[in-house]
Coordinates of C-alpha atoms in Angstrom, one line a residue:
X28 CA 104.3 218.6 -86.8
X29 CA 101.2 220.6 -85.9
X30 CA 99.0 217.9 -87.4
X31 CA 100.7 215.1 -85.4
X32 CA 100.5 217.2 -82.2
X33 CA 96.7 217.6 -82.7
X34 CA 96.2 213.9 -83.3
X35 CA 98.2 213.1 -80.1
X36 CA 96.1 215.6 -78.1
X37 CA 92.9 214.1 -79.4
X38 CA 94.1 210.6 -78.5
X39 CA 95.0 211.6 -75.0
X40 CA 91.7 213.3 -74.5
X41 CA 89.8 210.3 -75.6
X42 CA 92.0 208.1 -73.4
X43 CA 91.4 210.3 -70.4
X44 CA 87.7 210.8 -70.6
X45 CA 86.1 207.9 -72.5
X46 CA 85.8 205.7 -69.4
X47 CA 82.4 206.0 -67.7
X48 CA 81.8 205.3 -64.0
X49 CA 78.5 204.3 -62.4
X50 CA 76.2 207.2 -61.6
X51 CA 77.2 209.1 -58.4
X52 CA 80.8 208.0 -58.4
X53 CA 83.6 210.6 -58.3
X54 CA 85.6 210.8 -61.5
X55 CA 88.5 208.5 -62.0
X56 CA 91.8 210.4 -62.1
X57 CA 94.8 209.8 -64.4
X58 CA 96.8 208.6 -61.4
X59 CA 94.2 206.0 -60.6
X60 CA 94.0 204.9 -64.3
X61 CA 97.8 204.5 -64.5
X62 CA 98.4 203.0 -61.1
X63 CA 100.3 199.7 -61.1
X64 CA 101.4 199.5 -57.4
X65 CA 100.6 201.0 -54.0
X66 CA 103.3 203.3 -52.7
X67 CA 102.6 202.5 -49.0
X68 CA 102.1 198.7 -49.6
X69 CA 104.2 197.6 -52.6
X70 CA 103.2 193.9 -52.4
X71 CA 99.5 194.6 -52.7
X72 CA 97.7 192.5 -55.3
X73 CA 94.7 194.9 -55.5
X74 CA 93.8 198.2 -53.9
X75 CA 90.7 200.1 -53.0
X76 CA 91.1 203.3 -55.0
X77 CA 88.3 205.1 -53.2
X78 CA 85.1 204.4 -51.3
X79 CA 82.2 206.4 -49.9
X80 CA 79.6 205.6 -47.3
X81 CA 76.6 207.6 -46.3
X82 CA 74.3 206.6 -43.4
X83 CA 70.9 208.2 -42.8
X84 CA 69.1 207.2 -39.5
X85 CA 65.4 207.9 -39.4
X86 CA 63.1 207.3 -36.4
X87 CA 62.5 203.7 -37.2
X88 CA 65.4 202.4 -39.3
X89 CA 68.6 203.4 -41.2
X90 CA 70.2 202.9 -44.5
X91 CA 73.8 202.9 -45.6
X92 CA 74.7 203.7 -49.2
X93 CA 78.1 202.3 -50.2
X94 CA 80.2 203.1 -53.3
X95 CA 83.5 201.3 -53.8
X96 CA 86.2 201.1 -56.5
X97 CA 88.9 198.4 -56.6
X98 CA 91.8 198.1 -59.0
X99 CA 93.4 194.7 -59.8
X100 CA 97.2 194.9 -59.8
X101 CA 98.3 191.3 -60.2
X102 CA 97.1 187.9 -61.4
X103 CA 96.5 186.9 -57.8
X104 CA 94.5 190.0 -57.3
X105 CA 91.9 188.9 -59.8
X106 CA 90.2 186.9 -57.0
X107 CA 89.3 190.3 -55.4
X108 CA 86.7 190.6 -58.1
X109 CA 84.5 188.0 -56.3
X110 CA 82.8 190.2 -53.7
X111 CA 80.8 189.0 -50.7
X112 CA 78.6 191.4 -48.7
X113 CA 77.6 189.9 -45.3
X114 CA 74.5 191.0 -43.5
X115 CA 72.4 190.0 -40.4
X116 CA 69.3 188.6 -42.1
X117 CA 67.7 187.0 -39.0
X118 CA 64.3 188.6 -38.4
X119 CA 65.1 190.9 -41.4
X120 CA 67.3 193.0 -39.1
X121 CA 69.3 193.9 -42.2
X122 CA 68.8 193.7 -46.0
X123 CA 70.8 194.5 -49.1
X124 CA 69.3 196.2 -52.1
X125 CA 70.1 198.4 -55.2
X126 CA 73.2 196.4 -56.1
X127 CA 75.0 197.6 -59.2
X128 CA 78.5 196.9 -60.5
X129 CA 80.7 196.9 -63.5
X130 CA 84.2 196.2 -64.8
X131 CA 86.2 198.9 -66.5
X132 CA 89.0 197.7 -68.9
X133 CA 91.3 199.5 -71.2
X134 CA 91.1 197.7 -74.6
X135 CA 92.9 198.8 -77.7
X136 CA 93.4 202.4 -76.4
X137 CA 89.9 202.9 -75.1
X138 CA 87.9 202.0 -72.0
X139 CA 85.2 199.4 -72.2
X140 CA 82.5 198.8 -69.5
X141 CA 81.1 195.4 -68.6
X142 CA 78.1 195.5 -66.3
X143 CA 77.3 192.8 -63.8
X144 CA 74.4 190.6 -65.0
X145 CA 71.7 190.2 -62.3
X146 CA 72.2 186.5 -62.8
X147 CA 75.7 186.9 -61.3
X148 CA 74.3 188.2 -58.0
X149 CA 73.5 185.4 -55.6
X150 CA 71.9 185.4 -52.1
X151 CA 73.3 182.7 -49.9
X152 CA 72.1 182.0 -46.3
X153 CA 75.3 181.1 -44.4
X154 CA 73.5 180.2 -41.2
X155 CA 70.4 180.9 -39.1
X156 CA 71.5 184.5 -38.6
X157 CA 73.6 185.7 -41.5
X158 CA 73.3 185.8 -45.3
X159 CA 75.7 187.0 -48.0
X160 CA 75.3 188.7 -51.4
X161 CA 77.9 187.3 -53.8
X162 CA 78.9 189.4 -56.9
X163 CA 81.0 188.0 -59.7
X164 CA 82.5 190.7 -62.0
X165 CA 82.9 189.9 -65.8
X166 CA 86.1 190.1 -67.9
X167 CA 88.5 190.8 -65.1
X168 CA 92.2 191.1 -65.8
X169 CA 95.3 192.8 -64.4
X170 CA 94.6 196.5 -64.6
X171 CA 90.8 196.2 -64.4
X172 CA 88.9 198.6 -62.2
X173 CA 85.7 197.2 -60.6
X174 CA 83.0 199.5 -59.3
X175 CA 80.1 198.5 -57.2
X176 CA 77.4 200.1 -55.0
X177 CA 74.6 198.9 -52.8
X178 CA 72.3 200.0 -50.0
X179 CA 72.2 198.2 -46.6
X180 CA 68.9 198.7 -44.7
X181 CA 68.7 198.0 -41.0
X182 CA 66.3 198.4 -38.1
X183 CA 68.5 197.6 -35.1
X184 CA 69.2 201.2 -33.9
X185 CA 71.0 200.8 -30.6
X186 CA 74.5 199.9 -31.9
X187 CA 75.3 200.3 -35.6
X188 CA 78.6 199.0 -37.1
X189 CA 78.5 202.0 -39.4
X190 CA 81.7 202.0 -41.4
X191 CA 85.1 200.2 -41.9
X192 CA 87.9 202.4 -43.1
X193 CA 90.4 199.5 -43.1
X194 CA 90.1 196.3 -45.1
X195 CA 92.0 193.3 -46.2
X196 CA 93.2 195.4 -49.2
X197 CA 95.0 198.7 -48.8
X198 CA 92.7 201.7 -49.3
X199 CA 93.8 205.0 -50.8
X200 CA 90.8 207.0 -49.7
X201 CA 87.8 206.2 -47.5
X202 CA 85.0 208.8 -46.8
X203 CA 82.0 208.4 -44.5
X204 CA 79.2 210.7 -43.6
X205 CA 76.4 210.3 -41.0
X206 CA 73.1 212.1 -40.8
X207 CA 70.2 211.6 -38.3
X208 CA 67.0 212.9 -39.8
X209 CA 64.8 211.5 -37.0
X210 CA 64.8 212.5 -33.3
X211 CA 67.5 210.1 -32.1
X212 CA 70.8 211.0 -30.4
X213 CA 74.0 209.0 -31.1
X214 CA 77.5 208.8 -29.7
X215 CA 80.3 208.3 -32.2
X216 CA 82.5 205.4 -31.1
X217 CA 85.9 205.7 -32.8
X218 CA 88.1 202.6 -33.2
X219 CA 91.6 202.6 -34.4
X220 CA 94.8 204.7 -33.9
X221 CA 94.3 207.1 -36.7
X222 CA 90.6 207.7 -36.2
X223 CA 91.1 208.4 -32.5
X224 CA 94.0 210.7 -33.1
X225 CA 92.3 212.7 -35.8
X226 CA 88.7 212.9 -34.6
X227 CA 88.5 212.2 -30.8
X228 CA 88.7 215.8 -29.8
X229 CA 86.3 217.2 -32.5
X230 CA 82.6 216.7 -33.1
X231 CA 82.0 215.7 -36.7
X232 CA 79.5 214.0 -38.9
X233 CA 82.0 213.4 -41.7
X234 CA 85.2 211.4 -41.5
X235 CA 88.0 210.7 -44.1
X236 CA 91.2 208.7 -44.0
X237 CA 93.8 208.3 -46.8
X238 CA 96.5 205.8 -47.5
X239 CA 95.2 203.2 -45.1
X240 CA 97.3 199.9 -45.0
X241 CA 95.6 196.5 -45.2
X242 CA 94.9 194.3 -42.2
X243 CA 98.1 192.4 -42.6
X244 CA 100.0 195.1 -40.7
X245 CA 98.0 194.4 -37.6
X246 CA 99.6 191.5 -35.6
X247 CA 99.0 189.8 -32.3
X248 CA 95.3 190.5 -32.0
X249 CA 92.4 188.1 -31.6
X250 CA 90.1 190.0 -33.9
X251 CA 91.5 192.5 -36.4
X252 CA 88.3 194.6 -36.3
X253 CA 88.8 195.3 -32.6
X254 CA 91.7 197.6 -33.6
X255 CA 91.2 198.4 -37.3
X256 CA 90.1 201.9 -38.3
X257 CA 86.3 202.1 -38.1
X258 CA 83.3 203.9 -36.5
X259 CA 80.3 202.6 -34.6
X260 CA 77.2 204.6 -33.6
X261 CA 75.7 204.0 -30.2
X262 CA 72.2 205.3 -29.4
X263 CA 72.2 207.5 -26.3
X264 CA 68.7 208.8 -26.2
X265 CA 65.9 210.6 -28.1
X266 CA 63.9 213.8 -28.1
X267 CA 60.2 213.7 -27.5
X268 CA 57.3 215.4 -25.7
X269 CA 55.0 213.1 -23.7
X270 CA 55.9 210.3 -26.1
X271 CA 55.7 212.6 -29.2
X272 CA 58.7 213.3 -31.3
X273 CA 57.3 216.6 -32.6
X274 CA 56.4 218.5 -29.4
X275 CA 57.1 222.3 -29.2
X276 CA 59.3 221.7 -26.2
X277 CA 60.9 218.3 -26.8
X278 CA 62.2 216.5 -23.7
X279 CA 65.4 214.5 -23.9
X280 CA 65.0 210.9 -22.8
X281 CA 67.8 208.3 -22.4
X282 CA 67.3 204.9 -24.0
X283 CA 70.4 203.3 -22.6
X284 CA 69.2 200.8 -20.0
X285 CA 71.2 199.8 -16.9
X286 CA 73.1 196.6 -16.6
X287 CA 70.5 195.5 -14.0
X288 CA 67.8 196.0 -16.6
X289 CA 69.8 194.0 -19.1
X290 CA 70.2 191.1 -16.7
X291 CA 66.5 191.2 -16.0
X292 CA 65.6 191.2 -19.6
X293 CA 67.6 188.1 -20.5
X294 CA 66.8 186.1 -17.4
X295 CA 63.1 186.8 -17.7
X296 CA 63.1 185.7 -21.3
X297 CA 65.1 182.5 -20.7
X298 CA 63.2 181.5 -17.6
X299 CA 60.2 180.8 -19.8
X300 CA 62.0 177.8 -21.3
X301 CA 63.0 176.2 -18.0
X302 CA 61.7 172.9 -16.7
X303 CA 63.6 172.1 -13.5
X304 CA 61.4 169.1 -12.6
X305 CA 62.2 167.4 -15.9
X306 CA 65.9 168.2 -15.6
X307 CA 66.0 166.8 -12.1
X308 CA 65.0 163.4 -13.4
X309 CA 67.9 163.5 -15.8
X310 CA 70.3 164.6 -13.0
X311 CA 69.2 161.6 -10.9
X312 CA 70.7 159.4 -13.7
X313 CA 74.1 160.9 -13.1
X314 CA 76.0 159.3 -10.3
X315 CA 77.4 161.4 -7.4
X316 CA 81.1 161.2 -6.9
X317 CA 83.2 161.0 -3.8
X318 CA 83.8 164.8 -4.1
X319 CA 82.2 167.7 -5.8
X320 CA 84.9 167.7 -8.5
X321 CA 84.2 164.0 -9.3
X322 CA 80.4 164.7 -9.5
X323 CA 81.2 167.6 -11.9
X324 CA 83.3 165.3 -14.1
X325 CA 80.4 162.8 -14.1
X326 CA 78.0 165.5 -15.3
X327 CA 80.5 166.5 -18.0
X328 CA 80.8 162.9 -19.2
X329 CA 77.0 162.5 -19.3
X330 CA 76.6 165.8 -21.1
X331 CA 79.1 165.0 -23.7
X332 CA 77.6 161.6 -24.3
X333 CA 74.0 162.8 -24.7
X334 CA 73.9 166.4 -26.2
X335 CA 75.2 168.0 -29.3
X336 CA 75.6 171.7 -30.2
X337 CA 73.8 172.8 -33.3
X338 CA 76.6 175.2 -34.1
X339 CA 74.6 178.4 -33.3
X340 CA 76.0 180.9 -30.8
X341 CA 73.3 182.6 -28.8
X342 CA 72.5 184.1 -25.4
X343 CA 68.8 183.5 -25.6
X344 CA 67.2 180.1 -25.3
X345 CA 65.4 178.9 -28.4
X346 CA 63.8 175.8 -27.1
X347 CA 62.4 174.4 -23.9
X348 CA 64.6 172.3 -21.7
X349 CA 62.3 169.3 -22.2
X350 CA 62.7 169.6 -26.0
X351 CA 66.5 170.0 -25.7
X352 CA 66.7 166.9 -23.6
X353 CA 64.4 164.9 -25.8
X354 CA 66.0 166.0 -29.1
X355 CA 69.6 166.0 -27.6
X356 CA 70.6 169.2 -29.3
X357 CA 70.4 172.9 -28.8
X358 CA 72.1 176.3 -29.4
X359 CA 74.9 177.5 -27.2
X360 CA 72.6 179.2 -24.7
X361 CA 70.2 176.1 -24.6
X362 CA 73.1 173.8 -23.6
X363 CA 74.8 176.1 -21.1
X364 CA 71.5 176.9 -19.3
X365 CA 70.7 173.1 -19.2
X366 CA 74.2 172.4 -17.9
X367 CA 73.7 174.9 -15.1
X368 CA 70.2 173.5 -14.3
X369 CA 71.7 170.0 -14.0
X370 CA 74.5 171.3 -11.7
X371 CA 71.9 173.0 -9.6
X372 CA 70.1 169.7 -9.2
X373 CA 73.4 168.2 -8.1
X374 CA 73.9 171.1 -5.6
X375 CA 76.8 172.5 -7.5
X376 CA 76.9 176.3 -7.9
X377 CA 77.4 177.9 -11.3
X378 CA 76.8 181.4 -12.6
X379 CA 76.1 182.2 -16.2
X380 CA 78.4 184.6 -18.0
X381 CA 77.7 186.5 -21.1
X382 CA 80.7 186.9 -23.4
X383 CA 81.5 188.3 -26.8
X384 CA 83.7 185.8 -28.6
X385 CA 86.9 186.6 -30.4
X386 CA 85.2 186.2 -33.7
X387 CA 82.5 188.7 -32.6
X388 CA 84.8 191.4 -31.2
X389 CA 85.4 193.0 -27.8
X390 CA 82.7 194.3 -25.5
X391 CA 81.9 198.0 -25.0
X392 CA 81.5 197.9 -21.3
X393 CA 80.4 201.5 -21.1
X394 CA 77.0 200.7 -22.6
X395 CA 74.6 198.0 -21.5
X396 CA 73.8 196.9 -25.0
X397 CA 72.6 193.3 -25.2
X398 CA 73.3 192.5 -28.9
X399 CA 77.0 192.8 -28.5
X400 CA 77.1 189.5 -26.6
X401 CA 77.0 186.3 -28.7
X402 CA 77.7 183.5 -26.2
X403 CA 76.9 182.2 -22.7
X404 CA 79.1 180.0 -20.6
X405 CA 79.2 178.6 -17.0
X406 CA 81.4 179.7 -14.2
X407 CA 81.4 176.7 -11.9
X408 CA 82.2 177.4 -8.2
X409 CA 83.0 174.5 -6.0
X410 CA 83.0 174.6 -2.2
X411 CA 86.8 174.4 -2.0
X412 CA 86.9 177.8 -3.8
X413 CA 88.1 176.4 -7.1
X414 CA 86.4 177.7 -10.2
X415 CA 86.1 176.3 -13.7
X416 CA 85.0 178.2 -16.8
X417 CA 83.0 175.7 -18.9
X418 CA 81.3 176.1 -22.2
X419 CA 78.8 173.2 -22.3
X420 CA 78.5 173.4 -26.1
X421 CA 82.1 172.2 -26.4
X422 CA 83.4 170.4 -23.3
X423 CA 86.5 168.2 -23.4
X424 CA 86.1 165.1 -21.2
X425 CA 89.8 165.0 -20.7
X426 CA 90.5 168.7 -20.4
X427 CA 87.4 170.6 -19.3
X428 CA 89.5 173.3 -17.6
X429 CA 90.6 174.4 -21.1
X430 CA 87.4 175.7 -22.9
X431 CA 87.5 176.9 -26.4
X432 CA 89.9 179.8 -26.9
X433 CA 87.2 181.7 -28.8
X434 CA 85.4 182.7 -25.5
X435 CA 88.5 184.4 -24.1
X436 CA 88.1 188.0 -25.3
X437 CA 88.8 190.2 -22.2
X438 CA 85.7 190.5 -20.2
X439 CA 82.6 188.5 -19.4
X440 CA 79.4 189.8 -17.7
X441 CA 77.9 187.8 -14.8
X442 CA 74.1 187.8 -15.0
X443 CA 73.5 185.7 -11.9
X444 CA 75.3 188.1 -9.4
X445 CA 73.2 190.9 -7.8
X446 CA 76.0 193.4 -8.5
X447 CA 77.1 194.4 -12.0
X448 CA 80.3 192.3 -12.3
X449 CA 82.6 192.1 -15.3
X450 CA 85.2 189.4 -15.0
X451 CA 88.5 189.5 -16.8
X452 CA 88.7 186.0 -18.1
X453 CA 92.0 184.5 -19.3
X454 CA 93.0 181.0 -20.5
X455 CA 94.9 178.6 -18.2
X456 CA 98.6 178.1 -19.0
X457 CA 99.4 175.2 -21.2
X458 CA 102.5 173.0 -20.6
X459 CA 104.8 171.2 -23.0
X460 CA 107.6 168.9 -21.9
X461 CA 109.8 167.0 -24.4
X462 CA 112.6 164.5 -23.7
X463 CA 114.7 163.7 -26.8
X464 CA 117.6 161.3 -26.8
X465 CA 120.1 160.6 -29.6
X466 CA 122.6 157.7 -30.1
X467 CA 125.1 157.5 -32.9
X468 CA 126.5 154.1 -34.0
X469 CA 127.3 152.1 -37.1
X470 CA 126.7 155.0 -39.5
X471 CA 123.2 155.6 -38.2
X472 CA 121.5 157.8 -35.6
X473 CA 118.6 156.8 -33.5
X474 CA 116.1 159.3 -32.1
X475 CA 113.9 158.6 -29.0
X476 CA 111.2 161.2 -28.4
X477 CA 108.8 161.4 -25.5
X478 CA 106.3 164.3 -25.7
X479 CA 104.0 165.3 -22.9
X480 CA 101.6 168.3 -23.1
X481 CA 98.2 169.6 -22.1
X482 CA 95.9 172.5 -22.7
X483 CA 95.9 174.2 -26.0
X484 CA 99.0 172.4 -27.3
X485 CA 96.5 169.7 -28.1
X486 CA 94.8 170.3 -31.4
X487 CA 91.5 168.4 -31.5
X488 CA 91.0 169.3 -35.2
X489 CA 94.3 167.8 -36.4
X490 CA 93.5 164.6 -38.3
X491 CA 96.8 162.9 -37.7
X492 CA 97.3 163.3 -34.0
X493 CA 100.9 162.1 -34.3
X494 CA 101.7 165.3 -36.1
X495 CA 101.0 167.3 -32.9
X496 CA 104.7 167.0 -31.9
X497 CA 105.7 168.7 -35.2
X498 CA 103.5 171.8 -34.7
X499 CA 105.9 173.5 -32.3
X500 CA 109.3 171.7 -32.1
X501 CA 111.8 170.7 -34.8
X502 CA 114.2 167.8 -34.2
X503 CA 117.5 169.1 -32.8
X504 CA 119.3 166.8 -35.2
X505 CA 117.4 167.3 -38.4
X506 CA 116.8 164.1 -40.3
X507 CA 114.1 161.9 -41.8
X508 CA 113.6 159.3 -39.1
X509 CA 112.1 156.0 -40.1
X510 CA 109.8 155.3 -37.2
X511 CA 110.6 151.8 -35.9
X512 CA 108.3 152.0 -32.9
X513 CA 105.8 154.5 -31.8
X514 CA 103.1 154.9 -29.2
X515 CA 99.9 156.4 -30.4
X516 CA 98.6 159.6 -28.7
X517 CA 97.0 158.8 -25.4
X518 CA 95.7 160.8 -22.5
X519 CA 97.1 159.9 -19.1
X520 CA 94.5 160.6 -16.4
X521 CA 97.0 160.3 -13.6
X522 CA 98.7 163.6 -14.6
X523 CA 96.1 164.8 -17.1
X524 CA 98.6 165.1 -20.0
X525 CA 98.6 163.8 -23.6
X526 CA 101.6 161.6 -24.4
X527 CA 103.4 160.4 -27.5
X528 CA 106.5 158.2 -27.7
X529 CA 108.5 157.8 -30.9
X530 CA 111.6 155.8 -31.7
X531 CA 113.1 156.3 -35.1
X532 CA 116.4 155.7 -37.0
X533 CA 118.1 157.6 -39.8
X534 CA 121.2 156.7 -41.9
X535 CA 124.3 158.9 -41.8
X536 CA 126.1 159.7 -45.0
X537 CA 129.7 158.4 -44.7
X538 CA 130.8 161.7 -46.3
X539 CA 129.4 163.8 -43.5
X540 CA 132.1 165.3 -41.4
X541 CA 130.0 167.1 -38.9
X542 CA 126.5 167.0 -37.4
X543 CA 124.8 170.3 -36.2
X544 CA 122.6 170.2 -33.1
X545 CA 120.0 173.0 -33.3
X546 CA 117.6 174.7 -30.9
X547 CA 114.3 172.8 -31.2
X548 CA 112.4 176.1 -30.5
X549 CA 114.2 178.0 -33.3
X550 CA 111.4 177.8 -35.9
X551 CA 108.8 178.6 -33.3
X552 CA 110.6 181.6 -31.8
X553 CA 111.6 183.2 -35.1
X554 CA 108.0 183.4 -36.2
X555 CA 107.5 186.3 -33.7
X556 CA 108.2 189.7 -35.4
X557 CA 107.6 193.1 -33.8
X558 CA 107.9 195.9 -36.4
X559 CA 105.4 198.5 -35.1
X560 CA 106.8 201.8 -33.9
X561 CA 103.9 203.0 -31.8
X562 CA 101.5 200.3 -30.6
X563 CA 98.3 201.7 -29.2
X564 CA 96.4 198.5 -28.3
X565 CA 97.2 195.3 -26.3
X566 CA 99.3 192.5 -27.7
X567 CA 97.3 189.3 -27.7
X568 CA 98.6 185.8 -27.9
X569 CA 96.4 182.7 -28.2
X570 CA 97.2 181.3 -24.8
X571 CA 100.0 181.4 -22.1
X572 CA 102.5 178.6 -22.3
X573 CA 105.6 177.0 -20.8
X574 CA 108.1 174.8 -22.7
X575 CA 110.6 172.5 -21.1
X576 CA 112.8 170.6 -23.5
X577 CA 115.6 168.2 -22.5
X578 CA 118.0 166.9 -25.2
X579 CA 120.4 164.1 -24.5
X580 CA 123.1 163.0 -27.0
X581 CA 125.4 160.0 -26.4
X582 CA 128.6 160.9 -28.3
X583 CA 130.7 158.0 -29.7
X584 CA 134.5 158.1 -29.4
X585 CA 134.8 158.7 -33.2
X586 CA 133.3 162.2 -32.8
X587 CA 134.4 165.3 -30.9
X588 CA 132.1 168.0 -29.6
X589 CA 132.4 171.6 -30.6
X590 CA 130.7 174.0 -28.1
X591 CA 129.1 177.4 -28.9
X592 CA 130.6 180.2 -26.9
X593 CA 128.7 181.5 -23.8
X594 CA 125.8 179.1 -24.4
X595 CA 124.3 179.3 -20.9
X596 CA 121.9 182.2 -20.8
X597 CA 118.8 183.5 -19.1
X598 CA 116.6 186.3 -20.5
X599 CA 114.1 187.5 -17.9
X600 CA 112.7 191.0 -18.3
X601 CA 109.9 190.1 -15.8
X602 CA 108.1 187.2 -14.2
X603 CA 105.9 186.7 -17.3
X604 CA 108.7 186.3 -19.9
X605 CA 111.5 183.9 -19.2
X606 CA 113.9 182.1 -21.5
X607 CA 116.6 179.8 -20.3
X608 CA 119.2 177.5 -21.9
X609 CA 122.0 175.5 -20.4
X610 CA 124.2 172.5 -21.1
X611 CA 126.2 169.9 -19.2
X612 CA 128.8 167.6 -20.8
X613 CA 130.0 164.6 -18.8
X614 CA 131.3 161.1 -19.5
X615 CA 130.7 161.4 -23.3
X616 CA 127.1 162.5 -22.9
X617 CA 125.7 166.0 -23.7
X618 CA 122.6 167.2 -21.9
X619 CA 120.9 170.4 -23.1
X620 CA 117.9 172.1 -21.5
X621 CA 115.7 174.8 -23.1
X622 CA 112.9 176.6 -21.2
X623 CA 110.4 179.2 -22.5
X624 CA 107.7 180.8 -20.4
X625 CA 105.1 183.3 -21.7
X626 CA 102.8 183.6 -18.7
X627 CA 100.1 185.9 -20.0
X628 CA 97.9 185.8 -23.1
X629 CA 97.4 189.6 -23.2
X630 CA 100.1 192.2 -22.7
X631 CA 99.5 196.0 -22.4
X632 CA 100.6 198.2 -25.3
X633 CA 103.3 199.7 -23.1
X634 CA 104.9 196.2 -23.0
X635 CA 105.4 196.1 -26.8
X636 CA 109.1 197.1 -26.7
X637 CA 109.7 194.6 -23.8
X638 CA 108.2 191.8 -25.9
X639 CA 110.2 193.0 -29.0
X640 CA 113.5 192.9 -27.0
X641 CA 112.7 189.6 -25.4
X642 CA 111.9 187.7 -28.6
X643 CA 114.7 189.3 -30.6
X644 CA 117.2 188.3 -27.9
X645 CA 115.9 184.7 -27.8
X646 CA 116.0 184.5 -31.6
X647 CA 119.7 185.4 -31.5
X648 CA 120.3 182.7 -29.0
X649 CA 118.7 180.1 -31.3
X650 CA 121.6 180.6 -33.6
X651 CA 123.8 178.8 -31.1
X652 CA 124.8 175.3 -32.4
X653 CA 126.6 172.4 -31.0
X654 CA 128.6 170.6 -33.6
X655 CA 129.5 166.9 -33.6
X656 CA 132.7 166.6 -35.6
X657 CA 134.3 163.5 -36.9
X658 CA 137.8 163.0 -35.6

């Protein structure tokens, strides 16, 4: 027995300590080696076991050393072994170096290490501004642990996205440390509920969080990173003495410029590319309308026909207006400034707004930092006091009052006003009206649908535009209808709505004794779930909307109608949230109406429970069914 015990002890010792991590990594624990699922996120396919970050900011640049360890828990999780590291490569503002990585597998009772071959590290330029390092780990299987490390070097010192504690994978431990070895002074900008609660009242240069859930728990936000756990570093000032960093009595100097200085910087730079004389000749080709609005529409039509966005977001002009006109293309700033210059030639007022798009993240309005903006749009002001927010890079001829949702991200900064003005920009409400009629006869049922909608209910990227009507509503009487006659999608300029008409027929099974009639908004409404206990940040929906759905059913004498109890209902916690349903049965015809209004795209965190109660109440009402029953 003693001999067997010794052998077992030796085996366990070898099992525990034979694995070898990359230099500088903390030692893997038995719990990490044996881990098969994540206690706080059971469905996770992979997990970040631990990660460390260290930033050192010198007088001229900074570097961030990253060490990260990931364990693969399922077959699906194996795709997490393909790592991408994004960085801002334009003008060498950032670079990635010192990449090392390996896979650790347990094979036949011992641990085997497989290092990444340098040939498996690729540099891909994703666009004019960004590049990515792609790492492919070898011999990955369920249970593998992958380790990798790298150094990110940057020279943009004003605002540094220093560290993300929260990722698309759950994270068991994330540690970050910051050191400033130069003469600079930084403010720690804490983002996320846990970071704020743990560190907002203490001054630290080290931060750690444990058991951090993945992104998937964050719902109803335009950009996950706006509310995920992370830290940014904002430069406040520096210490110097008559310009020297090493004086005996260093003087503190602020580097944060005023918003007025920021406006001056961007307008001065962009004015160098203007050519109002050349643009005026173009403006003369555009006919004036009978009203300012008609002239504006003519400018939009001309602009859409003659210019194309090169897909680069920017706030600085990259080309002269003459070249943009001659080449018929430009970046987002080029096109929006050109659009404004044309409007000026047509005596239409427009201010340029700087925005940070949803994909870029929310503005930090406390600091006049230029690089947080990534787009420029026009705020057109007509003499009748109507205003239109227009992104000249992507204007819809039919619906120019509905610019891309990506630009709606809280605030925009007006660079043409003398005062420092931040505008809270919100998308215009979108309307959807549906009229659906059913007739039952001769063992068949006919469906006649007329759909009318505008705004963001129209999806320009959907290849089959006839599928637009299936994105939000489901047929009250669910069947496969053989379309006998349909009207293709068209835009009616008289009421500025898209319209589709469909007439279809479906066979009824002779054995069917009843036909259920369901709420056409059921699938849409039940997609809303509110499970958070303590929401700390706003609830963001894509856009405000209003549904009106009328259902008419002509009931033959061979059927009787079974009503749900207490069908008529109104749920109205406030003016921004309203749901209504009602029915009228007369002369063998049933008419049902459904209405749903969500009149804001952004609700305060304090409204979370109101939203939860509203949608849960409407979801209960969607269970109400009318039944057509054979006599």
